Coordinates of C-alpha atoms and ligand atoms in Angstrom, one line a residue:
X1 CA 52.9 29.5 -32.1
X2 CA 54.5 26.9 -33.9
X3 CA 56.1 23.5 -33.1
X4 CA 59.2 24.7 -32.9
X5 CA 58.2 26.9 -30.1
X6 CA 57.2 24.4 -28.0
X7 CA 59.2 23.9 -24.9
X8 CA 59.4 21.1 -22.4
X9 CA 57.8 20.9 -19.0
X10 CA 60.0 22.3 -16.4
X11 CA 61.2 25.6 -17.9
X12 CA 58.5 27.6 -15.9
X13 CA 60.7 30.3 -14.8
X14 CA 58.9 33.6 -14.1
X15 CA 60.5 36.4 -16.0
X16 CA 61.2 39.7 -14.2
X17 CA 57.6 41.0 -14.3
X18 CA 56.6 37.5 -12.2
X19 CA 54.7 35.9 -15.2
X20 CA 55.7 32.6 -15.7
X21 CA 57.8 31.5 -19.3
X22 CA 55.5 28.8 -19.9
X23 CA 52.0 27.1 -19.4
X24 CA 50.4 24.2 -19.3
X25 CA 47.3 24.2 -21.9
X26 CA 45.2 21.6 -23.3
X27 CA 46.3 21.2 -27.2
X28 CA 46.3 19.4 -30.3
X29 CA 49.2 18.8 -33.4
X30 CA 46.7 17.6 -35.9
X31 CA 42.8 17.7 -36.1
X32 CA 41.3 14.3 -35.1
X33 CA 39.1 12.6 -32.4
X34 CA 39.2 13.6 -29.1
X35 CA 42.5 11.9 -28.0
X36 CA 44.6 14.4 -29.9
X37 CA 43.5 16.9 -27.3
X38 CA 46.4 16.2 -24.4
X39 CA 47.9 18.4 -22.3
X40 CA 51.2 20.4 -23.6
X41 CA 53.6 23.0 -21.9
X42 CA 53.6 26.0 -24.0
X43 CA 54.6 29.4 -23.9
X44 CA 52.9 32.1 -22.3
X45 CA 51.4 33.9 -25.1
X46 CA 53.2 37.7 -25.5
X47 CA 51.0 40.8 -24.5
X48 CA 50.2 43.5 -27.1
X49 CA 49.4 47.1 -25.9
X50 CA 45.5 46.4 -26.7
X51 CA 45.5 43.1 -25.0
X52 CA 45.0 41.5 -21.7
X53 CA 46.7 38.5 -20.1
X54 CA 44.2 36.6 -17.9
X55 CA 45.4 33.5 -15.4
X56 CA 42.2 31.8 -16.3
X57 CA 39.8 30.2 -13.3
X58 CA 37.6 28.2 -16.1
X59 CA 36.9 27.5 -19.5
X60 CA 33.6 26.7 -20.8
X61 CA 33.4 23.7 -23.4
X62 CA 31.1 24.2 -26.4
X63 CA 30.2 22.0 -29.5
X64 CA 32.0 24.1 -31.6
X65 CA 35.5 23.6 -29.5
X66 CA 35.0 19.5 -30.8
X67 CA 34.3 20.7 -34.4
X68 CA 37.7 22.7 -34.4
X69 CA 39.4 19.9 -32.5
X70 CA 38.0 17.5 -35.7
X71 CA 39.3 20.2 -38.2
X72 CA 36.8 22.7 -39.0
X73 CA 38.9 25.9 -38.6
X74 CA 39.1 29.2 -40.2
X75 CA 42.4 29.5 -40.4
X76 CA 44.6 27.7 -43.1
X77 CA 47.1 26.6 -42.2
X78 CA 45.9 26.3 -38.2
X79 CA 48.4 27.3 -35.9
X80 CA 49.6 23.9 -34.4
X81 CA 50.2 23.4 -31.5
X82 CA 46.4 24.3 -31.5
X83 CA 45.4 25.6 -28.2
X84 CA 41.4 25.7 -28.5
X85 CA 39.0 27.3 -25.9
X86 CA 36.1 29.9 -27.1
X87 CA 35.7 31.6 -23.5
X88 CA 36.1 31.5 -20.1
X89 CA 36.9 33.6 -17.0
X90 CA 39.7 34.5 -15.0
X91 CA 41.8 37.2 -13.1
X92 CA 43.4 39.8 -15.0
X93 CA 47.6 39.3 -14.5
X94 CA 48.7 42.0 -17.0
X95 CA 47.5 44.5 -19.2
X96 CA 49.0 46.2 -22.4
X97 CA 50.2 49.3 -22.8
X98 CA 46.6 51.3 -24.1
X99 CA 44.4 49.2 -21.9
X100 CA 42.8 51.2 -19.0
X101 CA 39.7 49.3 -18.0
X102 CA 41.5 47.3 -15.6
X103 CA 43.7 46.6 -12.7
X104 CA 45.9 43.7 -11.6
X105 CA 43.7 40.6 -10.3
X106 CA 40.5 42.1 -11.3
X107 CA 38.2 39.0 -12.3
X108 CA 37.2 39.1 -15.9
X109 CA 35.0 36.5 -18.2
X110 CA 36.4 36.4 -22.0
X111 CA 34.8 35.7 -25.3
X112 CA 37.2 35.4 -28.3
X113 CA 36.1 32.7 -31.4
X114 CA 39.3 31.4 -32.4
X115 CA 41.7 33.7 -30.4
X116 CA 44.6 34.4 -33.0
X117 CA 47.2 34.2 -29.6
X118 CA 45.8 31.0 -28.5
X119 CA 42.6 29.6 -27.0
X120 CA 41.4 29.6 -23.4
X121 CA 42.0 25.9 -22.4
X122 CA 45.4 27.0 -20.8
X123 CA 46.4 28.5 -17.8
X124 CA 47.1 32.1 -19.8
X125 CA 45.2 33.7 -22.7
X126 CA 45.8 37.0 -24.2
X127 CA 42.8 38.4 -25.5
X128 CA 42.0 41.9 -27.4
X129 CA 40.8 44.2 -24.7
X130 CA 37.3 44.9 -26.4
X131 CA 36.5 40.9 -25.8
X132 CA 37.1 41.1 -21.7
X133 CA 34.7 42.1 -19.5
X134 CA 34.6 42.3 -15.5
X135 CA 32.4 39.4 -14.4
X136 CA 28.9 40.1 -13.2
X137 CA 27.8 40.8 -9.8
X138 CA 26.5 37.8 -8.0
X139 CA 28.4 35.1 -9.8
X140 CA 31.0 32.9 -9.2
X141 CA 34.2 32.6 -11.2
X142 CA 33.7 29.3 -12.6
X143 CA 29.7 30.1 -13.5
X144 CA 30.7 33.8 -15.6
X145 CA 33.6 31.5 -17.2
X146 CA 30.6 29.1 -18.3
X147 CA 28.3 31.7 -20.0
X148 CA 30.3 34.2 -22.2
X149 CA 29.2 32.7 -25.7
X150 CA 26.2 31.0 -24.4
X151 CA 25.0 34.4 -22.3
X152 CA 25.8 36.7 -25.5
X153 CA 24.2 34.2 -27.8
X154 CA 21.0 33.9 -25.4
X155 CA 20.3 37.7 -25.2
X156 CA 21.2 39.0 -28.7
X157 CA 19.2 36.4 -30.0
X158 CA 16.4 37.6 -27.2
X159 CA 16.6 41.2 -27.0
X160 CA 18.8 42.3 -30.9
X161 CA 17.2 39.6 -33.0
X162 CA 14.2 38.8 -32.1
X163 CA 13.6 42.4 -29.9
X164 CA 11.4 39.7 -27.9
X165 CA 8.6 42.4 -26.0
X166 CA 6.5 42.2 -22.9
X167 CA 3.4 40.4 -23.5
X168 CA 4.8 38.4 -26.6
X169 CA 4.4 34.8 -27.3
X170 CA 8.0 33.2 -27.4
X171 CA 8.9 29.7 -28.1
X172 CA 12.8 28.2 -27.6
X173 CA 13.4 25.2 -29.1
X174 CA 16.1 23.2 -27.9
X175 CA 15.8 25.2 -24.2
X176 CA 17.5 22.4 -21.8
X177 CA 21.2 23.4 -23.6
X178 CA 23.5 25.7 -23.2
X179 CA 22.2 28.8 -24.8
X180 CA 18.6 27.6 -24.2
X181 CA 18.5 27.5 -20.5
X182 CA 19.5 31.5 -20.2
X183 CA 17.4 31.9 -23.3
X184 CA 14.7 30.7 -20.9
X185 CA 15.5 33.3 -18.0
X186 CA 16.4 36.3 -20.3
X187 CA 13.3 36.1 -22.5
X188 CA 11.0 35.8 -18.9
X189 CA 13.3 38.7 -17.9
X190 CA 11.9 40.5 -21.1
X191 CA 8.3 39.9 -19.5
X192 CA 7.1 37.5 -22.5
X193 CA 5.0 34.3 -22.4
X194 CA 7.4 31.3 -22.7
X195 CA 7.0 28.1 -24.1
X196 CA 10.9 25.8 -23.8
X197 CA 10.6 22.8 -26.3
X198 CA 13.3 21.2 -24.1
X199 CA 15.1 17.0 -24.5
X200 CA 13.6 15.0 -22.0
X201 CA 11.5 14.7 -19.0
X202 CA 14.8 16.0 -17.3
X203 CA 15.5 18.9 -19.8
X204 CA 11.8 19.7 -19.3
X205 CA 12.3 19.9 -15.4
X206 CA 15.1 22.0 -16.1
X207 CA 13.8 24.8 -18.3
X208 CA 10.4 24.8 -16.0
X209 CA 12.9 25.5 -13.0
X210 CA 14.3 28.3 -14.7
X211 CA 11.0 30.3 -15.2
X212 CA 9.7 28.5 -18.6
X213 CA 5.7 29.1 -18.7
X214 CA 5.3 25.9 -20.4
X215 CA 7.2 23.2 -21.4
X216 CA 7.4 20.4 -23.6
X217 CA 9.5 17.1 -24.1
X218 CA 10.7 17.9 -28.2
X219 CA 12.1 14.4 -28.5
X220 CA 9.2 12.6 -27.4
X221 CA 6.0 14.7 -26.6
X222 CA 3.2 16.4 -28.6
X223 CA 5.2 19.2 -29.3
X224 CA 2.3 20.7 -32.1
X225 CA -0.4 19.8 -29.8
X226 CA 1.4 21.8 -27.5
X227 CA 1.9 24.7 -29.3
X228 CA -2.2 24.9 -30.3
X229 CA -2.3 25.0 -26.5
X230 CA 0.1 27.3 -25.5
X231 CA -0.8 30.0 -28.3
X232 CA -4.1 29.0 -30.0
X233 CA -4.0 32.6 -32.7
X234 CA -0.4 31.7 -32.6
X235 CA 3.3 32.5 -31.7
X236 CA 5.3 35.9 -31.8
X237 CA 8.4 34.5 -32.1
X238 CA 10.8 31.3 -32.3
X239 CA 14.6 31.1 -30.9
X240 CA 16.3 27.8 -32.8
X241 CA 18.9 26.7 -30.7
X242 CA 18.2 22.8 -32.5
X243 CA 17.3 22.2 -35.8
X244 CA 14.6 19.9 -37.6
X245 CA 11.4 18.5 -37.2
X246 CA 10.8 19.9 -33.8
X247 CA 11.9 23.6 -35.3
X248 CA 9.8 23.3 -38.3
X249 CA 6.5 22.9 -36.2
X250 CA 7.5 25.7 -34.2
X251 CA 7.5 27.7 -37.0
X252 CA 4.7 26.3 -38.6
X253 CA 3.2 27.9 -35.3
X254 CA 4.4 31.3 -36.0
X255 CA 1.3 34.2 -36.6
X256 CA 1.5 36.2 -39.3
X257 CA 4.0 39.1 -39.1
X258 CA 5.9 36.4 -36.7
X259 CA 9.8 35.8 -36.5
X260 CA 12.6 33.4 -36.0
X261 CA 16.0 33.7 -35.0
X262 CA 19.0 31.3 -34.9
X263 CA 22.6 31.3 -34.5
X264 CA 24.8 30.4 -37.3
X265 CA 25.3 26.3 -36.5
X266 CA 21.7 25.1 -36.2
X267 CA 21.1 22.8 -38.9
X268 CA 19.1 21.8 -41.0
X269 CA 18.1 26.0 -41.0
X270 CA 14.8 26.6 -40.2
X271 CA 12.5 26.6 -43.6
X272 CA 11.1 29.9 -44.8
X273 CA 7.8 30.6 -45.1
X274 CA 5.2 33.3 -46.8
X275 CA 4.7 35.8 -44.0
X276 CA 7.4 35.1 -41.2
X277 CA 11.0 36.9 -40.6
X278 CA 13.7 34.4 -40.8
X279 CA 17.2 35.5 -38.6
X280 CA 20.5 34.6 -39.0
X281 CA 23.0 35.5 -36.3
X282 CA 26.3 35.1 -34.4
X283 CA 27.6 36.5 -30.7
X284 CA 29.2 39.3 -31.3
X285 CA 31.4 40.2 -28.4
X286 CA 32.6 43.9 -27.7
X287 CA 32.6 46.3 -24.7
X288 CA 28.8 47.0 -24.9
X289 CA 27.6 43.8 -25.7
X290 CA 29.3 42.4 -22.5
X291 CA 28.0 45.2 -20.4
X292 CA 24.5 44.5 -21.6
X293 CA 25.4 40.8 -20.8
X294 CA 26.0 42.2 -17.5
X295 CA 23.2 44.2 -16.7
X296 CA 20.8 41.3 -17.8
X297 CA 22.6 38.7 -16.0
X298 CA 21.8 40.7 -12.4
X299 CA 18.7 41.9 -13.5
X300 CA 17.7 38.3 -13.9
X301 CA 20.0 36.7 -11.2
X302 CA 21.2 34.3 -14.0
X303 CA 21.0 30.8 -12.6
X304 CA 24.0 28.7 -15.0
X305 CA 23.7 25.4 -15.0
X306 CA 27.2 23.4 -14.8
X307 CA 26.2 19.8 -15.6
X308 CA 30.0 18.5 -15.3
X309 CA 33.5 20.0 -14.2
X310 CA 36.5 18.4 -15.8
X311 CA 40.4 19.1 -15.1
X312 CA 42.4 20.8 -17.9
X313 CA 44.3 17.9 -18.1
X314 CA 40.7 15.7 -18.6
X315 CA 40.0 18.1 -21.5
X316 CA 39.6 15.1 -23.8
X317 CA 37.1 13.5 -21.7
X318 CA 34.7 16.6 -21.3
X319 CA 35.1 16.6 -25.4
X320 CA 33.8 13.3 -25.0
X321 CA 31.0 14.2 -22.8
X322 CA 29.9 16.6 -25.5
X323 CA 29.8 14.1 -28.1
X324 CA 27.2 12.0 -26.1
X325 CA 24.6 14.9 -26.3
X326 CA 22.0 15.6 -24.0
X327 CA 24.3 18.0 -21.7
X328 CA 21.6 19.7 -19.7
X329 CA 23.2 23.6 -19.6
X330 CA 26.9 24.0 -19.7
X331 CA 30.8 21.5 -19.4
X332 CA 33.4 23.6 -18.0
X333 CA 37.0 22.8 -17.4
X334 CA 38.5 23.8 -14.3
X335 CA 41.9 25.4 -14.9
X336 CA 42.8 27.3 -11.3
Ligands
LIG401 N1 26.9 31.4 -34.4 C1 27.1 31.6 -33.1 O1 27.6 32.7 -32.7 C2 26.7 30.6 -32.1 C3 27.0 30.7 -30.8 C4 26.6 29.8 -29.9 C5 25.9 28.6 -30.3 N2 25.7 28.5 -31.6 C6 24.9 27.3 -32.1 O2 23.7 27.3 -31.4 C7 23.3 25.9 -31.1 C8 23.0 25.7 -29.7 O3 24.2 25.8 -28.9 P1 24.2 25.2 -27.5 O4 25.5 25.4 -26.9 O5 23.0 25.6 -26.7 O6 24.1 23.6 -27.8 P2 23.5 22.4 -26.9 O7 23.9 22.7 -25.5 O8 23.8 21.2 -27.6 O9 21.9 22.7 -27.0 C9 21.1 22.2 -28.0 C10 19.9 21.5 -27.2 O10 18.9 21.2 -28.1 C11 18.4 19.9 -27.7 N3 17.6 19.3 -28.7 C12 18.0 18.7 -29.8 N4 16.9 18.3 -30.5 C13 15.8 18.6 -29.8 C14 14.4 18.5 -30.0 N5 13.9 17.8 -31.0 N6 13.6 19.0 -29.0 C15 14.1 19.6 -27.9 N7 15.4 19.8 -27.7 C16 16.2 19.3 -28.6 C17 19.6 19.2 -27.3 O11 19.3 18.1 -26.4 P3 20.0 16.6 -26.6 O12 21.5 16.9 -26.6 O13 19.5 15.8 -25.5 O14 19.5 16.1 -28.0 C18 20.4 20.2 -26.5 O15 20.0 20.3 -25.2 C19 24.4 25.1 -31.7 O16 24.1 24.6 -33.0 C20 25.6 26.0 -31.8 O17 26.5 25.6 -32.8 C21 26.1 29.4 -32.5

């Protein structure tokens, strides 16, 4: 989309198949602090005969929505009006010609990392089919719109690479966030012993809530002492969902023959060392990573915390929010 494109609020005829001309959506015209996110009418973004047009519910709110906001982006030149949004959920409204997965108003959750037809803070995305998936049994809308990057980052880095087995010793640091707290119930899911190195005396609460073994306050506890408690011959394996101090004496912890994993993002990295596996990853969505997704999310009757539910049109305030840390689970925006 470019500027030119852009029309103004009013126009929102619906075209002969019913679908609307154009959309409200949360946008920027130039990278910059959260204020450059305000709402804009756009259009609604064309279908191709792989793709899927979904009238989202919710959109979840990540850290790495601010940073694209602020300019880091991976495509030159970005496509301004810049709609961002990573994932959310919705109902299906139309579906291209080669898609056959789905029907008319089926609800659907969506993970798509800089979307080339637009992101998800709008009232209409069109996404590739293989990145749409029908939402779980036994969650709401507005929870499987929270969890499609967090859920896929939690259990690949659980279950594809760590391969986290029953019995094992597992430590996730940085377990009161957004990945960490269904880290937490997928790794218990997997039957290991589970240690969350969570922020706070609330984040510790949290993570214990969700099924954590043990848990431990990483910003102000003992968090080596308890690790010598929790796994005295040591630990199996480390998720990093934070980087630094706290990450390096979990690894420090590791046994022999011991891993850790850690999405692309966490910084600093975790340090290498003599005798440990050190992981690298990203979510990688696709129509057999979200049905795994699936399957583990009623296996474990996924709790998803929602700390805060902003309007589209507050989408600058919930980027806000995220830039005060200490967001115990997920920020959505509520679009329906
Ligand atoms: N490559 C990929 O595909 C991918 C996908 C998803 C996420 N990621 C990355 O994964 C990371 C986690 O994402 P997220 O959404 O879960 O972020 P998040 O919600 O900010 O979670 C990180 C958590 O770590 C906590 N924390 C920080 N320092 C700590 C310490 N010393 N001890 C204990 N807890 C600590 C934070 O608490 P406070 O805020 O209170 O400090 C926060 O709760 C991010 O770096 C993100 O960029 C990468």
């Amino acid at each position: 989309m470019s500027a030119e494109t852009r029309t103004h609020p009013g126009k929102r005829r619906a075209g002969a198949s019913g679908i609307p001309e154009t959309m409200r959506a949360a946008a920027i015209d130039r990278f910059g602090e959260p204020e450059v996110l305000t709402v804009h009418e756009l259009p609604v973004p064309s279908l191709g005969s792989g793709e899927v047009l979904i009238a989202l519910d919710t959109a979840g709110v990540g850290s790495w929505d601010a940073e694209m906001r602020a300019g880091w982006y991976p495509v030159v030149p970005p496509p301004f009006p810049l709609v961002p949004g990573t994932d959310g959920s919705g109902r299906v409204t139309a579906m291209g010609a080669h898609v056959h997965r789905f029907r008319k108003g089926d609800a659907v959750y969506s993970y798509s990392f800089a979307n080339p037809k637009g992101g998800l803070y709008a009232e209409y995305v069109v996404v590739a089919e293989g990145k749409v998936a029908h939402i779980p049994k036994g969650l709401t809308l507005q929870e499987a719109g929270a969890i499609p990057t967090t859920g896929l980052t939690a259990l690949q880095g659980i279950d594809d690479a760590l391969e986290v087995k029953a019995g094992e010793t597992v430590v996730i640091v940085g377990a009161s966030g957004g990945v960490g707290t269904l880290a937490v119930q997928f790794a218990k899911l997997r039957e290991a012993r589970l240690m969350g190195v969570a922020s706070g005396e609330d984040g510790v609460a949290l993570v214990r809530s969700l099924g954590a073994d043990e848990a431990v306050d990483g910003r102000h506890g003992d968090v080596s002492e308890a690790l010598r408690k929790f796994a005295p011959d040591g630990v199996d394996a480390v998720l990093g969902l934070a980087g630094g101090d706290t990450l390096d004496r979990a690894v420090k912890s590791l046994k022999d023959g011991g891993r850790v994993a850690f999405p692309n993002g966490v910084e600093p990295r975790p340090k290498k060392r003599h005798g440990i596996e050190v992981i690298a990853y990203d979510a990688e969505p696709g129509i057999s990573e979200f049905n795994n997704l699936s399957v583990a999310v009623e296996a474990a009757k996924l709790k998803v915390p929602i700390v805060a539910t902003f309007p589209l049109s507050d989408a600058s305030l919930a980027h806000k929010r995220i830039a005060q840390g200490h967001v115990l689970g997920k920020i959505v925006l509520d679009i329906a």
